[in-house]
GROMACS .gro file of C-alpha atoms in nm:
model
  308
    1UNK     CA    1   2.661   1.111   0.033
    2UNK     CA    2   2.732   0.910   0.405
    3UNK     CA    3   2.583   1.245   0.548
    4UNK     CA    4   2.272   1.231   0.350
    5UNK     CA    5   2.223   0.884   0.388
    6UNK     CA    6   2.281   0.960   0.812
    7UNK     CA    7   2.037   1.205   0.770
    8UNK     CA    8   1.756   0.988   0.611
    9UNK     CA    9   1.800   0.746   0.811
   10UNK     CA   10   1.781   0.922   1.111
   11UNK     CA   11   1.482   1.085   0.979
   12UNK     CA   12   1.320   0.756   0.917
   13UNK     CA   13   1.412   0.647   1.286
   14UNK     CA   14   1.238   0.963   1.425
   15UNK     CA   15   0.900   0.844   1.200
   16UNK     CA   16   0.893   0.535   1.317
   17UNK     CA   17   0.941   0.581   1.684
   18UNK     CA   18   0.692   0.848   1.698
   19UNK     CA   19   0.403   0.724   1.465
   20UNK     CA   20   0.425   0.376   1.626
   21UNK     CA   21   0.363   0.524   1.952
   22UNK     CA   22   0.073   0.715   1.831
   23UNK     CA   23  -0.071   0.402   1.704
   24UNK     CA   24  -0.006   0.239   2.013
   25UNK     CA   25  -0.142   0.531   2.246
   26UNK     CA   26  -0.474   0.566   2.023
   27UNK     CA   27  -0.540   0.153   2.025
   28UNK     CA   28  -0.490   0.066   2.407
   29UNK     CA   29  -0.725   0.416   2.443
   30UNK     CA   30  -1.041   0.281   2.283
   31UNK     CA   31  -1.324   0.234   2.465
   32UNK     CA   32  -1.404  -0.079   2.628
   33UNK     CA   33  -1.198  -0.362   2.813
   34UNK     CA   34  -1.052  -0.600   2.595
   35UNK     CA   35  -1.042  -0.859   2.868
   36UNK     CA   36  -1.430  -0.852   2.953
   37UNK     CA   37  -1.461  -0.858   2.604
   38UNK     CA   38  -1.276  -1.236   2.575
   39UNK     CA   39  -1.548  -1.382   2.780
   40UNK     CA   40  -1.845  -1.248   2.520
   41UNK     CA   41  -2.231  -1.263   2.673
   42UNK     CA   42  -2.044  -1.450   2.997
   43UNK     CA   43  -1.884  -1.238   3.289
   44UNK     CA   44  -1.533  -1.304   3.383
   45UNK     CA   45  -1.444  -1.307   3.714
   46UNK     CA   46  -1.248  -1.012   3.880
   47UNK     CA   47  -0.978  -1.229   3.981
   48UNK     CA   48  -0.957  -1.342   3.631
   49UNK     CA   49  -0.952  -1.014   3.451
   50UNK     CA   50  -0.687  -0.857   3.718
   51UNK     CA   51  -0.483  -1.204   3.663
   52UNK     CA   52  -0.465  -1.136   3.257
   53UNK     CA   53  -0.407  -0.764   3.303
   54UNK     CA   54  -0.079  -0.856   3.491
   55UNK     CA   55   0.032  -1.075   3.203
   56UNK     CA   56  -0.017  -0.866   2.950
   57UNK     CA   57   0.075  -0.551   3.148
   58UNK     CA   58  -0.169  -0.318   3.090
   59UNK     CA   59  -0.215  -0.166   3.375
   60UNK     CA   60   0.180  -0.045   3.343
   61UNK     CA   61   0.180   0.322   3.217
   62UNK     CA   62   0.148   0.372   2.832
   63UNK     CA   63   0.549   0.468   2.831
   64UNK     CA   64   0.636   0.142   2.976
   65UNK     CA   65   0.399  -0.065   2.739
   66UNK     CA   66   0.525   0.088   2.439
   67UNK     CA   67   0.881   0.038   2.531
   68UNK     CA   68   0.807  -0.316   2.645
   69UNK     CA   69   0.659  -0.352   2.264
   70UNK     CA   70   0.965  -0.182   2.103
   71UNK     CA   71   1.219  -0.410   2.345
   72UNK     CA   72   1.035  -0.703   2.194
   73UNK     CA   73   1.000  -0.584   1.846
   74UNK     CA   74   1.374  -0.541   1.815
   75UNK     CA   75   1.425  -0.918   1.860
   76UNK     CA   76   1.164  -0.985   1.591
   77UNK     CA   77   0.879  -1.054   1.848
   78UNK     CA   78   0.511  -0.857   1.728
   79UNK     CA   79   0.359  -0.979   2.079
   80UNK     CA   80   0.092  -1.177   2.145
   81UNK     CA   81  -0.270  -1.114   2.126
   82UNK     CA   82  -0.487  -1.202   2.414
   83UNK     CA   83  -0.602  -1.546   2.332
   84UNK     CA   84  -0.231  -1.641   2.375
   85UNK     CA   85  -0.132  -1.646   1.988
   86UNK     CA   86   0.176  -1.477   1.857
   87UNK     CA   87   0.070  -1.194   1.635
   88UNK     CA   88   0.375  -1.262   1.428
   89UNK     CA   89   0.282  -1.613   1.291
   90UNK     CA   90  -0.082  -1.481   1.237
   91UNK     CA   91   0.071  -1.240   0.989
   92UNK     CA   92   0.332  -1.452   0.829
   93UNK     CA   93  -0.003  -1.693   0.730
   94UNK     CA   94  -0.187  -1.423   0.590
   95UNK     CA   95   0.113  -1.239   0.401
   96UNK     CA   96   0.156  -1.478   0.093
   97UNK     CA   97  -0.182  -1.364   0.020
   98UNK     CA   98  -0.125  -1.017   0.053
   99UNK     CA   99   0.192  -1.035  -0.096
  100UNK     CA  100   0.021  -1.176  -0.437
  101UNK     CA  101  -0.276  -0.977  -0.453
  102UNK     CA  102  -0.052  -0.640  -0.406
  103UNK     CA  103   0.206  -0.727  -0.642
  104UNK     CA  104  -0.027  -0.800  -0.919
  105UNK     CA  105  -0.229  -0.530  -0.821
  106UNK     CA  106   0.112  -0.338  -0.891
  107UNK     CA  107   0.199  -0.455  -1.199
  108UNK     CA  108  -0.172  -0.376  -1.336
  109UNK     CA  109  -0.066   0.015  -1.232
  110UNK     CA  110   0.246  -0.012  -1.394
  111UNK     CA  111   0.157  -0.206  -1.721
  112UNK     CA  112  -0.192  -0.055  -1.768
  113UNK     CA  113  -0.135   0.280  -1.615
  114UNK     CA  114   0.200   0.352  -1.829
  115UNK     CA  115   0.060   0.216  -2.137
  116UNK     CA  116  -0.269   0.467  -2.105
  117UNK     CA  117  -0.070   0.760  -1.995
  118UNK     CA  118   0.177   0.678  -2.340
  119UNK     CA  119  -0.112   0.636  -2.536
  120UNK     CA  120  -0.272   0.966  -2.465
  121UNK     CA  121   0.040   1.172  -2.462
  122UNK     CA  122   0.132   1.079  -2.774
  123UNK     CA  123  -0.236   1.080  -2.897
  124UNK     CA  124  -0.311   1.476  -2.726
  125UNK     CA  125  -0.609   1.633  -2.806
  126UNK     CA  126  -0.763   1.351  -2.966
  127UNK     CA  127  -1.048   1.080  -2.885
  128UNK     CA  128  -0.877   0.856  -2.750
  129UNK     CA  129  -0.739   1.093  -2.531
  130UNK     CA  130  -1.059   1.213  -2.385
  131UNK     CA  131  -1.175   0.872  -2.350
  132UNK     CA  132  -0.927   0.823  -2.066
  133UNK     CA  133  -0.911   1.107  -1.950
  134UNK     CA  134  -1.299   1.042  -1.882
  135UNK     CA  135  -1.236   0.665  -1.791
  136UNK     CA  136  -0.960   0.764  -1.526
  137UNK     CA  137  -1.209   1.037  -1.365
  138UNK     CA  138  -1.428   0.804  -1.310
  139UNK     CA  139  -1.215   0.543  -1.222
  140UNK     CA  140  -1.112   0.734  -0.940
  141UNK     CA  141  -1.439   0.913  -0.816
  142UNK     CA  142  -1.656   0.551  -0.767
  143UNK     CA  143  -1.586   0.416  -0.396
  144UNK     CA  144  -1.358   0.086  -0.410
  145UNK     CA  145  -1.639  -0.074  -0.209
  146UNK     CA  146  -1.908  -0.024  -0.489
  147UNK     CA  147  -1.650  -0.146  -0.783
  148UNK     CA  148  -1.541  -0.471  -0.582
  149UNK     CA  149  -1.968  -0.538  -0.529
  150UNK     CA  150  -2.004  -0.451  -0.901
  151UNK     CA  151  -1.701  -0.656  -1.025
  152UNK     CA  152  -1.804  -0.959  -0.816
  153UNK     CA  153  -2.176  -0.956  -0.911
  154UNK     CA  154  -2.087  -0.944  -1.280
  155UNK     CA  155  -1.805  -1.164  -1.290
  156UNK     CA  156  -1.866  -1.357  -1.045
  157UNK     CA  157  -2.226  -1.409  -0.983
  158UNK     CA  158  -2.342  -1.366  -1.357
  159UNK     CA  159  -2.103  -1.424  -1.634
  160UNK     CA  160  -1.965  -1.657  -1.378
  161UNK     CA  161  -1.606  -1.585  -1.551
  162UNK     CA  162  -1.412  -1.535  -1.227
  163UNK     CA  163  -1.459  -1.666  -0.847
  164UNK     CA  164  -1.651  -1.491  -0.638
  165UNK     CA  165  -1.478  -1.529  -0.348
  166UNK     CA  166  -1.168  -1.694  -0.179
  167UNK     CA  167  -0.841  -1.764  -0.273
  168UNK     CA  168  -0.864  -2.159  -0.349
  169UNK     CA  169  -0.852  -2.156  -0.688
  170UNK     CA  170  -0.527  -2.019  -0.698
  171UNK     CA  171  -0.326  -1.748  -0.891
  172UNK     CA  172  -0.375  -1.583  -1.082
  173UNK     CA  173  -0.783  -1.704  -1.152
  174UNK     CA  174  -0.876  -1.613  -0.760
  175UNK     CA  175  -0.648  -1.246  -0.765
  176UNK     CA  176  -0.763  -1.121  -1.096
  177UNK     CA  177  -1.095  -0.970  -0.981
  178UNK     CA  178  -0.988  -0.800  -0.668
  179UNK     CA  179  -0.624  -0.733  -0.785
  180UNK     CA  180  -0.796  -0.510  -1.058
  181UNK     CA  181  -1.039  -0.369  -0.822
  182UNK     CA  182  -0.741  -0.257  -0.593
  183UNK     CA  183  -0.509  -0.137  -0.920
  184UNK     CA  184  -0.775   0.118  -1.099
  185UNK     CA  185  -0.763   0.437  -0.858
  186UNK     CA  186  -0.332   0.365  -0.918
  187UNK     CA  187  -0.340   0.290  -1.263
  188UNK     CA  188  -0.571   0.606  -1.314
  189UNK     CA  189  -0.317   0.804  -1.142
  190UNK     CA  190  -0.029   0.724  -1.262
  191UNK     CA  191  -0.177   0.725  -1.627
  192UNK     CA  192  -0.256   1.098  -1.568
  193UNK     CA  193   0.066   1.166  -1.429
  194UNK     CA  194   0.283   1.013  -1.680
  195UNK     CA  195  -0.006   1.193  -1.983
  196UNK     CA  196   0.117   1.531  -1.797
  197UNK     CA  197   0.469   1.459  -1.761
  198UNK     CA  198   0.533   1.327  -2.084
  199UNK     CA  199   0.348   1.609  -2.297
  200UNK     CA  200   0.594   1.846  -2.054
  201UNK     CA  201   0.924   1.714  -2.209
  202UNK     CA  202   0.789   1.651  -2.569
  203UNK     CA  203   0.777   2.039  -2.608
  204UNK     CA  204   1.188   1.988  -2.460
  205UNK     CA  205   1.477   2.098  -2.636
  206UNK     CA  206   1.650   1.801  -2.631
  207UNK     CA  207   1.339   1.625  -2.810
  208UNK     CA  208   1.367   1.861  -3.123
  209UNK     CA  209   1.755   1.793  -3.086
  210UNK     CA  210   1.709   1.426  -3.114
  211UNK     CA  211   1.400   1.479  -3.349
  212UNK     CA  212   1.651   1.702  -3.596
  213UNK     CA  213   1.934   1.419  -3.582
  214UNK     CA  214   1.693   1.190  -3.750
  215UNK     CA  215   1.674   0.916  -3.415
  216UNK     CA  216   1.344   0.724  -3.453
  217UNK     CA  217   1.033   0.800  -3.294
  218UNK     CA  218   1.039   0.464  -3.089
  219UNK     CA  219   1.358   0.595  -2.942
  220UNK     CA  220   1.274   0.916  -2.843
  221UNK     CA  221   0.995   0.845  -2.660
  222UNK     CA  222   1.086   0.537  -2.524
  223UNK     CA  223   1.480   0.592  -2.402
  224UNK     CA  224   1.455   0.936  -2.363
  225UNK     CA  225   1.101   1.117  -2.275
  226UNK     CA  226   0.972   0.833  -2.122
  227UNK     CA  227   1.302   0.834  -1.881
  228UNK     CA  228   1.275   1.175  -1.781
  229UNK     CA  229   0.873   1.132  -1.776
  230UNK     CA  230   0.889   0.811  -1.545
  231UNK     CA  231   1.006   1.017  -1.222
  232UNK     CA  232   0.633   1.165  -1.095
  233UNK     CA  233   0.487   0.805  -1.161
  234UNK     CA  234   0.746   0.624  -1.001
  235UNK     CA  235   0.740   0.801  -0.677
  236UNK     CA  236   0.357   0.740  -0.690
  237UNK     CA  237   0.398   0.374  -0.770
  238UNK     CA  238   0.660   0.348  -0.477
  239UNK     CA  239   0.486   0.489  -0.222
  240UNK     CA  240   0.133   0.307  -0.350
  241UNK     CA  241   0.317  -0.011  -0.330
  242UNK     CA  242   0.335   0.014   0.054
  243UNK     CA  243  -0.040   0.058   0.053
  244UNK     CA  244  -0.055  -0.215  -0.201
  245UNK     CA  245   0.132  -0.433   0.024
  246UNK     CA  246  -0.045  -0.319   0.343
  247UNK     CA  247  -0.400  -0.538   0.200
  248UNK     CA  248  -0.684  -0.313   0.105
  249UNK     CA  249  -0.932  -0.408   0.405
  250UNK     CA  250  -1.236  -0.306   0.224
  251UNK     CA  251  -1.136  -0.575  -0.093
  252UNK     CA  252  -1.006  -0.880   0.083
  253UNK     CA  253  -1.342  -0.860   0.308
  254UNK     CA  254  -1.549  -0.865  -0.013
  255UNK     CA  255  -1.376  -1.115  -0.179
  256UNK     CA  256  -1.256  -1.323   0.129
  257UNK     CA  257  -0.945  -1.322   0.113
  258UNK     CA  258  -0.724  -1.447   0.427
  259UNK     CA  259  -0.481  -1.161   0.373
  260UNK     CA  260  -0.322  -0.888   0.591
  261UNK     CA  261  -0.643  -0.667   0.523
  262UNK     CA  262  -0.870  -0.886   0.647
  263UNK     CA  263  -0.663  -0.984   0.997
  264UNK     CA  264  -0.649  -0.637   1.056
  265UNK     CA  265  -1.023  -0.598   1.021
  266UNK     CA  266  -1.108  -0.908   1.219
  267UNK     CA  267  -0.868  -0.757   1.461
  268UNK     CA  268  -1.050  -0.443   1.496
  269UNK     CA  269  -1.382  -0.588   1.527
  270UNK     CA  270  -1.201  -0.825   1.839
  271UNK     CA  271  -1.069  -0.566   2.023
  272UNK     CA  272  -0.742  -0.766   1.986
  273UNK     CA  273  -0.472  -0.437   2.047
  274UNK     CA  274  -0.148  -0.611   2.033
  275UNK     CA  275  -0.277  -0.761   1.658
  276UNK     CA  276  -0.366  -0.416   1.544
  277UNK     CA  277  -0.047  -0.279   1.640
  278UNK     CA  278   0.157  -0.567   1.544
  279UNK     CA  279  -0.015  -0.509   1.190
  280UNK     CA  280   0.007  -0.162   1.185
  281UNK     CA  281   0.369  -0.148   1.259
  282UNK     CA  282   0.484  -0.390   0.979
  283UNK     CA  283   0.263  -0.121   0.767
  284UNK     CA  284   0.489   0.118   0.836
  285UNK     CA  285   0.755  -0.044   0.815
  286UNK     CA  286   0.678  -0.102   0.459
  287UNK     CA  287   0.603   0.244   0.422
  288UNK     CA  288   0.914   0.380   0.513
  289UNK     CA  289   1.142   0.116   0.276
  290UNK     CA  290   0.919   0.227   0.005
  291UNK     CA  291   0.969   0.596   0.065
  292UNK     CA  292   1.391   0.512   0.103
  293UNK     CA  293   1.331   0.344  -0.249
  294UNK     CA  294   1.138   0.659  -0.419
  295UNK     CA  295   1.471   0.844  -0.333
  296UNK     CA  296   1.717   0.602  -0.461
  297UNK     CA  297   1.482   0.584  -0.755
  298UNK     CA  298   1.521   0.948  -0.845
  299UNK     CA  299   1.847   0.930  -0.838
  300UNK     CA  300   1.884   0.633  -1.066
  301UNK     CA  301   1.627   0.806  -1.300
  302UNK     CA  302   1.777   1.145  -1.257
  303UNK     CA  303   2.117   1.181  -1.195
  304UNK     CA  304   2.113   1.546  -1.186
  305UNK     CA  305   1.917   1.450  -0.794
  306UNK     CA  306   2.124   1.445  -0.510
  307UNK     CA  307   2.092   1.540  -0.166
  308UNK     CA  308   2.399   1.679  -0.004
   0.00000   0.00000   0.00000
């Protein structure tokens, strides 16, 4: 057990070190000079630009910049972007947001998704099961973009129901729209999954076992098949949760939200490197807990799991 443990962590070291330096090579190699690009229509003067350079070090070699970045990042510093603000406090505003519209973007996959996969498991062949069957195809073939524009015209702009945009009027009234905008692609998964999973181990042995013992219904599916079922949709939820958590750009820019999504975006569009990575390296972060969790998970689900 302390060997596999060694080994997955190790494993998650090597990931991190080397897809954080990707990140970090690919955003200080876009086009375009960062620093000319702080002074907008106005030039800067040379002497300026070569003055901010040598504070930020960029004209260091990559190598020494990244491991600069990493020195910092191991005292809990993100950097600083180049109008002087720490990239850290920039994201600890913008994660409460984040934090509340994943989370109850999560627990729409898990409560919705779960209760549609059930539902047309136990209802094969029928109706209702091709009616989400055909609901979760096209669930998950629409762009995000055009369901958060549809949601927020009808909703919003229309019925008037919902807010169209911003986070003021609190939770859950201001994370309902985009929150379910975010969850369907999940939910649709991990509806199909647990549909496929679940008609798998009703055909099971055991399940005509317990069936033949007289145990209820209610108890066989829901202590039993749904156990055994869970394991596919729980590594999907797991890993989705890190995306979750990450702020879906495309949805906090339509409904203007101050989240994680949108800093990264505004980021982007600023040239601002050291936010971009700063972002993108608490995204991994989160990535890499998650994935940890999906294999603690299976082992809590399924004990018959280990890695040796």
């Amino acid at each position: 057990m302390i060997r596999s443990l060694s080994q997955r962590l190790l494993g998650l070291v090597i990931v991190f070190f080397g897809v954080t330096f990707i990140i970090y090579a690919m955003v200080f190699a876009l086009p375009g000079d960062p620093i000319r690009a702080l002074g907008g229509e106005r030039p800067i003067s040379d002497t300026t630009v070569a003055a901010l350079r040598a504070a930020y070090h960029l004209d260091d070699p990559l190598i020494v910049q990244y491991l600069r970045y990493i020195g910092g990042l191991l005292t809990g510093d993100f950097g600083t972007d180049f109008l002087g603000r720490s990239v850290g406090e920039q994201m600890l505003r913008a994660l409460p947001v984040t934090i509340v519209l994943g989370l109850s973007a999560w627990a729409l996959e898990i409560i919705v998704g779960l209760g549609l996969g059930i539902i047309a498991a136990l209802r094969r062949d029928t109706w209702i099961d091709r009616g989400i069957l055909i609901t979760t195809i096209l669930a998950t073939s629409i762009p995000v973009f055009v369901v958060g524009v549809s949601a927020q015209l009808l909703f919003g702009v229309r019925w008037g129901i919902l807010p169209v945009a911003g986070d003021k009027a609190g939770w859950p009234v201001a994370f309902i729209l985009p929150a379910a905008v975010i969850a369907i692609y999940g939910l649709a998964v991990v509806s199909r999954l647990i549909r496929t999973s679940m008609i798998d181990n009703l055909g099971m042995d055991y399940v005509r076992t317990a069936r033949a013992k007289g145990l209820a219904p209610s108890r066989i599916v829901g202590v039993h098949v749904l156990r055994n079922s869970a394991i596919p949709a729980v590594t999907f939820l797991a890993t989705d949760l890190g995306y979750l958590l990450g702020g879906a750009v495309v949805v906090e820019g339509i409904f203007n939200l101050p989240g994680i999504g949108n800093l990264l975006f505004s980021a982007i569009r600023a040239h601002e490197g050291p936010t971009v990575v700063g972002i993108s390296t608490a995204l991994i972060l989160v990535f890499l807990l998650t994935s940890a969790l999906v294999d603690f998970l299976h082992t809590l689900l399924d004990p018959r799991i280990r890695h040796d």
